[in-house]
PDB file of C-alpha atoms in Angstrom:
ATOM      1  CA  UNK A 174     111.686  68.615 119.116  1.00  0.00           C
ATOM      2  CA  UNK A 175     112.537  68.534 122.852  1.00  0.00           C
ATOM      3  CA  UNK A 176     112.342  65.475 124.919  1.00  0.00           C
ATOM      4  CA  UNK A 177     112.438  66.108 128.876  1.00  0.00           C
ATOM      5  CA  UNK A 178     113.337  63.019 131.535  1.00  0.00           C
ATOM      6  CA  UNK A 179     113.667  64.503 134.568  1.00  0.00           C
ATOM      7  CA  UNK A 180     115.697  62.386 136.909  1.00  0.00           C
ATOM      8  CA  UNK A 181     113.280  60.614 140.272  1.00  0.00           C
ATOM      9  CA  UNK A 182     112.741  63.111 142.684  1.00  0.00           C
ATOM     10  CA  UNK A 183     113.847  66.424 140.432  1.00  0.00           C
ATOM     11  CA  UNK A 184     112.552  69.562 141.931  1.00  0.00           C
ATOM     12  CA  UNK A 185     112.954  71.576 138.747  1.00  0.00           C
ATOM     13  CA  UNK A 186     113.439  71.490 135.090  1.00  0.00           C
ATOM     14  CA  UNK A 187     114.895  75.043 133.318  1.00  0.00           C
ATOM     15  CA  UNK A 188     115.409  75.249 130.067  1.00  0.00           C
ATOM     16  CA  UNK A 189     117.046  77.631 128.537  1.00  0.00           C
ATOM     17  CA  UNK A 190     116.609  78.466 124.727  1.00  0.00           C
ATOM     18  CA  UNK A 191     117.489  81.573 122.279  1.00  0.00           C
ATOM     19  CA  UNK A 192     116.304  82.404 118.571  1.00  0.00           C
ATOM     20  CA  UNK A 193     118.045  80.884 115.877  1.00  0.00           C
ATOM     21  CA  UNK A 194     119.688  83.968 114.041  1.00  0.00           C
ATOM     22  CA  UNK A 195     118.170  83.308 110.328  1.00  0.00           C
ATOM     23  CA  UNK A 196     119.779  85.278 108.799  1.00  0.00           C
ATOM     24  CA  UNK A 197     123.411  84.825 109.686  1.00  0.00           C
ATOM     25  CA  UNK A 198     122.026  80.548 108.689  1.00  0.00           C
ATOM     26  CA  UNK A 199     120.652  81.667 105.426  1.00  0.00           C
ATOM     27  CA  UNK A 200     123.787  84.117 104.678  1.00  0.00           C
ATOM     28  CA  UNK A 201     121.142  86.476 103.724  1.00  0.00           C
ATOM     29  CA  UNK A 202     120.232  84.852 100.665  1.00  0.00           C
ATOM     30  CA  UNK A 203     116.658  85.118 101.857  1.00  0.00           C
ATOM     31  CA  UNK A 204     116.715  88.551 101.219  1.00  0.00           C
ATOM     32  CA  UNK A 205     115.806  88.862  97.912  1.00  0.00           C
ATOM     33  CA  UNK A 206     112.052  87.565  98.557  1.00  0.00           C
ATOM     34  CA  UNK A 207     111.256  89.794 102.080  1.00  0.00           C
ATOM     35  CA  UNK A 208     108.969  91.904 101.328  1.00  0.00           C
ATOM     36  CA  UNK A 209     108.893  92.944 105.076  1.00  0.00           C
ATOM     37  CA  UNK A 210     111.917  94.173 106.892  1.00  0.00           C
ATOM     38  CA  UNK A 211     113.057  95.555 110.107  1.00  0.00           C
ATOM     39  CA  UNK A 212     114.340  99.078 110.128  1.00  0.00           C
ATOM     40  CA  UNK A 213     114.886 100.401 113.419  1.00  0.00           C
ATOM     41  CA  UNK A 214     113.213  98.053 115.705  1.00  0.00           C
ATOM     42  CA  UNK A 215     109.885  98.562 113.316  1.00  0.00           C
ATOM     43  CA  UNK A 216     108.466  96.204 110.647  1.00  0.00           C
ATOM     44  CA  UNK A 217     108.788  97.931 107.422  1.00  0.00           C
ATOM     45  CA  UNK A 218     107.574  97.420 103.765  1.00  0.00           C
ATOM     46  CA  UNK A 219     110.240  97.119 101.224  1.00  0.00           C
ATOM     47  CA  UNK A 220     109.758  96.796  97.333  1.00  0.00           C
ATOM     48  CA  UNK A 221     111.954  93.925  95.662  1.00  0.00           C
ATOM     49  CA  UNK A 222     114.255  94.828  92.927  1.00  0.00           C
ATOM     50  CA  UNK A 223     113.009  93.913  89.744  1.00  0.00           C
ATOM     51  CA  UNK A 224     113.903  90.398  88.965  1.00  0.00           C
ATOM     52  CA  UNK A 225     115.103  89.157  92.094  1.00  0.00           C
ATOM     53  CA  UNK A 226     118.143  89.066  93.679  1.00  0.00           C
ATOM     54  CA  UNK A 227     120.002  90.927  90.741  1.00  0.00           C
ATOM     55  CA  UNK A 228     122.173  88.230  89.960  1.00  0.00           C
ATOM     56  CA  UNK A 229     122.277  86.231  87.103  1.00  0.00           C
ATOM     57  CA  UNK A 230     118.575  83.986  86.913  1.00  0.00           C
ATOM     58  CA  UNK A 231     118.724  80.472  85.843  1.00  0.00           C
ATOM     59  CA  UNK A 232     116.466  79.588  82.975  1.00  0.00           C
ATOM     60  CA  UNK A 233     112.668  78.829  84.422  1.00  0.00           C
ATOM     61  CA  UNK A 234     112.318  75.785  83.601  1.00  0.00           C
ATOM     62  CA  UNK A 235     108.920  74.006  83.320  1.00  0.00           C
ATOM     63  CA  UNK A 236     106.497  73.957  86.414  1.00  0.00           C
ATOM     64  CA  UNK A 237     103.316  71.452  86.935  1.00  0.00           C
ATOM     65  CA  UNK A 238     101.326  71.892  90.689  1.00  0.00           C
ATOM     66  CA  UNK A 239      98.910  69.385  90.942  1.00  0.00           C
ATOM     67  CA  UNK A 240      96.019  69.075  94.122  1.00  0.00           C
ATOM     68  CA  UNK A 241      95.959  66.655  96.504  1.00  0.00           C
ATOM     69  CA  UNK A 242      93.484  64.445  94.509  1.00  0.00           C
ATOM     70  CA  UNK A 243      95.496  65.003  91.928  1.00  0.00           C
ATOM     71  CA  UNK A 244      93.819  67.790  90.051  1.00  0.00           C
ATOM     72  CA  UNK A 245      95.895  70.240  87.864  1.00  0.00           C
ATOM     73  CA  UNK A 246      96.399  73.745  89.571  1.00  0.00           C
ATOM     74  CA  UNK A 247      99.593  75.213  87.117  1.00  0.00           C
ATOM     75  CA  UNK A 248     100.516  74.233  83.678  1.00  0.00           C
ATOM     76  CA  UNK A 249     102.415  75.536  80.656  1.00  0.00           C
ATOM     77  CA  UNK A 250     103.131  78.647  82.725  1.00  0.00           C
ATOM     78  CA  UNK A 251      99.723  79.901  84.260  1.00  0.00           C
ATOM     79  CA  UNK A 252      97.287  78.471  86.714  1.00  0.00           C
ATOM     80  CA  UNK A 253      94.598  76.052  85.422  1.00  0.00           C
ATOM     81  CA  UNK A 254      90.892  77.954  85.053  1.00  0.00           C
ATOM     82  CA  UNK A 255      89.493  75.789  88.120  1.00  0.00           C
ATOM     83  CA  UNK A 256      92.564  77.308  90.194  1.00  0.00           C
ATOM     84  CA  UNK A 257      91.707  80.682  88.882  1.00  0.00           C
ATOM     85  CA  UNK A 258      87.932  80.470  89.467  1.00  0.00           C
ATOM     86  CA  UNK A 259      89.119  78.898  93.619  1.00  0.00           C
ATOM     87  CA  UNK A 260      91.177  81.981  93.749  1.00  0.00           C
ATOM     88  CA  UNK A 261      94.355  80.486  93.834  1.00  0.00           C
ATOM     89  CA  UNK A 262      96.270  82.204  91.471  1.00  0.00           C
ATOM     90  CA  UNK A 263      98.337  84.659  93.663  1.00  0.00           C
ATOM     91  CA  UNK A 264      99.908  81.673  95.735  1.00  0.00           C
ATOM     92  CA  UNK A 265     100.398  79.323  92.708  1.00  0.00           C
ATOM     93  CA  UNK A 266     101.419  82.059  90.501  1.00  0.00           C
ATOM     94  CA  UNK A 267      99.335  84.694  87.873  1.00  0.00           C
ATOM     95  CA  UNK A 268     101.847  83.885  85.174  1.00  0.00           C
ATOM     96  CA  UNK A 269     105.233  82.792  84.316  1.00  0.00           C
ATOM     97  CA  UNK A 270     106.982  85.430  85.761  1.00  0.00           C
ATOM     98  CA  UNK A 271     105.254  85.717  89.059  1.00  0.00           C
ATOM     99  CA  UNK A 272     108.928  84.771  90.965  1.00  0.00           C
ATOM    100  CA  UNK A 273     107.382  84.724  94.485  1.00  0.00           C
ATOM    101  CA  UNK A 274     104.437  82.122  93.753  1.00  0.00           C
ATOM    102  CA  UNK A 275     104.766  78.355  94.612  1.00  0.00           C
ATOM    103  CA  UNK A 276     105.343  78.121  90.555  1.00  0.00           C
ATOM    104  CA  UNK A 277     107.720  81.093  90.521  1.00  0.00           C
ATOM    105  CA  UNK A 278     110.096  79.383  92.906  1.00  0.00           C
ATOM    106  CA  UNK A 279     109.955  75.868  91.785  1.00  0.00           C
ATOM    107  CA  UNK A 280     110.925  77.213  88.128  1.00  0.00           C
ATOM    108  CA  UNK A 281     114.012  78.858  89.397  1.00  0.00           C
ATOM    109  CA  UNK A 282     115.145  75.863  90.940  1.00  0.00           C
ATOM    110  CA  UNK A 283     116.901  74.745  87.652  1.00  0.00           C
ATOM    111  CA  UNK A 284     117.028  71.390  86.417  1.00  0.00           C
ATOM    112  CA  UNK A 285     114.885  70.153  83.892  1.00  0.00           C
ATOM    113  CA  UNK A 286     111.277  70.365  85.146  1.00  0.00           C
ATOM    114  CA  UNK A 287     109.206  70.217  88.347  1.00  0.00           C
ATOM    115  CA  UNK A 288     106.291  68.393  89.574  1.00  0.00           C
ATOM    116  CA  UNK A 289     104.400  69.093  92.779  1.00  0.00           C
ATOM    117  CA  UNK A 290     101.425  67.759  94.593  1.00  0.00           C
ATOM    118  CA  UNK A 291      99.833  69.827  97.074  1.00  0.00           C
ATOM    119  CA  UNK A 292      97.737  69.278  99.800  1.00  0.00           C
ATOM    120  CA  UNK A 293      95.196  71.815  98.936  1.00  0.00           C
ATOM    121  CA  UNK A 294      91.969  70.498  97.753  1.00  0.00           C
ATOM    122  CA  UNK A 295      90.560  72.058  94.709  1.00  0.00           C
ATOM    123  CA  UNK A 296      87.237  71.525  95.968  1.00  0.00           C
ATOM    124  CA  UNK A 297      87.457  72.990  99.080  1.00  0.00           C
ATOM    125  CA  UNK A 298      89.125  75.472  98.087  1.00  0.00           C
ATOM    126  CA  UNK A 299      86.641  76.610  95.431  1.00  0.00           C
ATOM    127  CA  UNK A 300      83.996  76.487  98.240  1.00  0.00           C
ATOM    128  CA  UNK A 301      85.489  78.256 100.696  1.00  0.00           C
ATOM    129  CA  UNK A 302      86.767  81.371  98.173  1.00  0.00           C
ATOM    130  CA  UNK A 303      82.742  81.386  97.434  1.00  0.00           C
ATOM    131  CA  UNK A 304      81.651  81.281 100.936  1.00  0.00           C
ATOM    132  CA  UNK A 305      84.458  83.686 102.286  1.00  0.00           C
ATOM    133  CA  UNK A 306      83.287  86.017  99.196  1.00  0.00           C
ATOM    134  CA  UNK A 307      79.821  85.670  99.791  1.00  0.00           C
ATOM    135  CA  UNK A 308      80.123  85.525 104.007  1.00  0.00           C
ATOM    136  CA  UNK A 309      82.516  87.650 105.143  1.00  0.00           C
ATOM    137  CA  UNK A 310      83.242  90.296 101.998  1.00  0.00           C
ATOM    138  CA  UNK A 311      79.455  90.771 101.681  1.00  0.00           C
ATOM    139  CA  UNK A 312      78.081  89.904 105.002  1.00  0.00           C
ATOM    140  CA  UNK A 313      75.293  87.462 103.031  1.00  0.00           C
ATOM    141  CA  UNK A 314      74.089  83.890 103.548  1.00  0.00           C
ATOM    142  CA  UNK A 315      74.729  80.761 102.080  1.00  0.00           C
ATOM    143  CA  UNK A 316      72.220  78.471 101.002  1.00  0.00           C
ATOM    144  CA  UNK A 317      73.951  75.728  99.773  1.00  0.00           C
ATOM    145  CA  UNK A 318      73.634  76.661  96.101  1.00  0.00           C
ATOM    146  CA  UNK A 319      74.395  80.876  96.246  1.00  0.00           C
ATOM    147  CA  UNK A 320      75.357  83.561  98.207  1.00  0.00           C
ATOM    148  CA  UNK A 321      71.583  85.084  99.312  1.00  0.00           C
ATOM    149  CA  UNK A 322      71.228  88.579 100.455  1.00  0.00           C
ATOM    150  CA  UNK A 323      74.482  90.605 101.699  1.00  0.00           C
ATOM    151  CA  UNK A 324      75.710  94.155 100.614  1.00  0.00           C
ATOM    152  CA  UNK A 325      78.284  95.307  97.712  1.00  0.00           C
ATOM    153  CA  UNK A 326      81.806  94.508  99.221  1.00  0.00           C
ATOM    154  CA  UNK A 327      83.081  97.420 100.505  1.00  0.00           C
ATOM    155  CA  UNK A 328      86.802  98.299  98.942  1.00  0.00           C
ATOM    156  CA  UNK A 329      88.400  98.689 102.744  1.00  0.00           C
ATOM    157  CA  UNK A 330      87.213  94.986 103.809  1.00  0.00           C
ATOM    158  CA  UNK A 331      89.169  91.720 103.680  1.00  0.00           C
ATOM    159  CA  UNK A 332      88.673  88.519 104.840  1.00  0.00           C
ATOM    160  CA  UNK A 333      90.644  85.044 105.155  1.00  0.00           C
ATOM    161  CA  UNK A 334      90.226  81.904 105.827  1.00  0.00           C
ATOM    162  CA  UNK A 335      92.782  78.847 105.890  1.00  0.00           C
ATOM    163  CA  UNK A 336      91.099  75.478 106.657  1.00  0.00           C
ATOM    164  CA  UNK A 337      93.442  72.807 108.371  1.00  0.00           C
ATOM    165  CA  UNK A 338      93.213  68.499 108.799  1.00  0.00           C
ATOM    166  CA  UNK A 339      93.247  68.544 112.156  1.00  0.00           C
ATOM    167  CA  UNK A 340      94.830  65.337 112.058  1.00  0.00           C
ATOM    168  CA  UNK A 341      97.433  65.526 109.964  1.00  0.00           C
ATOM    169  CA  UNK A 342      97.790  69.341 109.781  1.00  0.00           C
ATOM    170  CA  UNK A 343      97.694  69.490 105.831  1.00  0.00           C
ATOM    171  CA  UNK A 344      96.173  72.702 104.254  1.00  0.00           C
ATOM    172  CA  UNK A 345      92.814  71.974 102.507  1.00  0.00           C
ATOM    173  CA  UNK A 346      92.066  75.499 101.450  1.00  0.00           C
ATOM    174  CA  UNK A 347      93.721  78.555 101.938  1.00  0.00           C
ATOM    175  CA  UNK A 348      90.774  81.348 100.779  1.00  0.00           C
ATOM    176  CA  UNK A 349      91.558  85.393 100.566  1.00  0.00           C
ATOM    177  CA  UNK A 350      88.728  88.156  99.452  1.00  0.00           C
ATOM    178  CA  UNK A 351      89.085  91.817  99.284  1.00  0.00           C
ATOM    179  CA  UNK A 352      93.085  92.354  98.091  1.00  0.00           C
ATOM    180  CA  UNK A 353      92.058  93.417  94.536  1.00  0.00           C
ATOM    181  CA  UNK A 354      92.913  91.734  91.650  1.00  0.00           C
ATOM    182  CA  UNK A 355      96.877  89.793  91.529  1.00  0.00           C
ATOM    183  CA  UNK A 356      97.932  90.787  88.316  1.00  0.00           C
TER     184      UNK A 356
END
């Protein structure tokens, strides 16, 4: 946050900023979970090594997500079938192991157990995976009840959709179609 108060009868105002260097702050702990890295001056993809960082893992311990309404999205290790049907599963996790799901991380944070509410709705969600599916995957129409008319979804096409409170900025639904299946 930057808060400007220019003295009476300033002409100018310069400010003067630079990046924060992230990862000289994180020590390059962060690392480990980049999938995307910059190799000469280009964004490039690079796998993880197989179970993390390569150091020693603390013991997962027990995970439960919950909606904003309080609905259960991830329990005993896998996301709830409502979650699964909304389309949810590769953000809150596709099972125990997942390490880079919401679920994933919160396990490896030690301790005894974790308990999170998001501020996804369930509800939402689940409608807009079925519209985005039904919309912009196979270019058909909504009636309010089913997707009506529209084509096979082609393998090459993908769509997204992310739908924001306006007012307080919370995430109601974050919808993806076309990826394949997270496994």
């Amino acid at each position: 946050r930057l808060v400007l108060a220019p003295l009476a009868g300033a002409a100018a105002i310069a400010v003067q900023v630079e990046p924060l260097d992230l990862a000289t702050m994180s020590g390059g702990a962060d690392a480990a979970y980049r999938h995307l890295a910059m190799v000469d001056g280009r964004l490039a993809w690079q796998a993880l090594p197989a179970g993390g960082s390569g150091g020693t893992r603390p013991a997962a311990v027990p995970v439960r997500l919950r909606d904003r309404h309080g609905d259960a999205l991830w329990a005993d290790g896998a996301p709830a079938e409502a979650a699964l049907r909304a389309g949810l599963a590769p953000l809150l996790g596709v099972h125990r192991q997942h390490d880079g799901s919401v679920a994933g991380m919160l396990a490896r944070l030690g301790g005894t157990e974790h308990e999170a509410q998001l501020s996804l709705d369930l509800g939402l969600q689940a409608r807009a995976q079925q519209l985005l599916d039904c919309i912009g995957l196979r270019g058909g129409r909504w009636d309010g009840q089913a997707c009506v008319g529209g084509l096979d979804a082609q393998p090459e096409r993908r769509a997204g959709l992310v739908l924001l409170d306006a007012g307080s900025g919370d995430i109601l639904a974050a919808a993806s179609s076309g990826g394949g299946q997270a496994d």
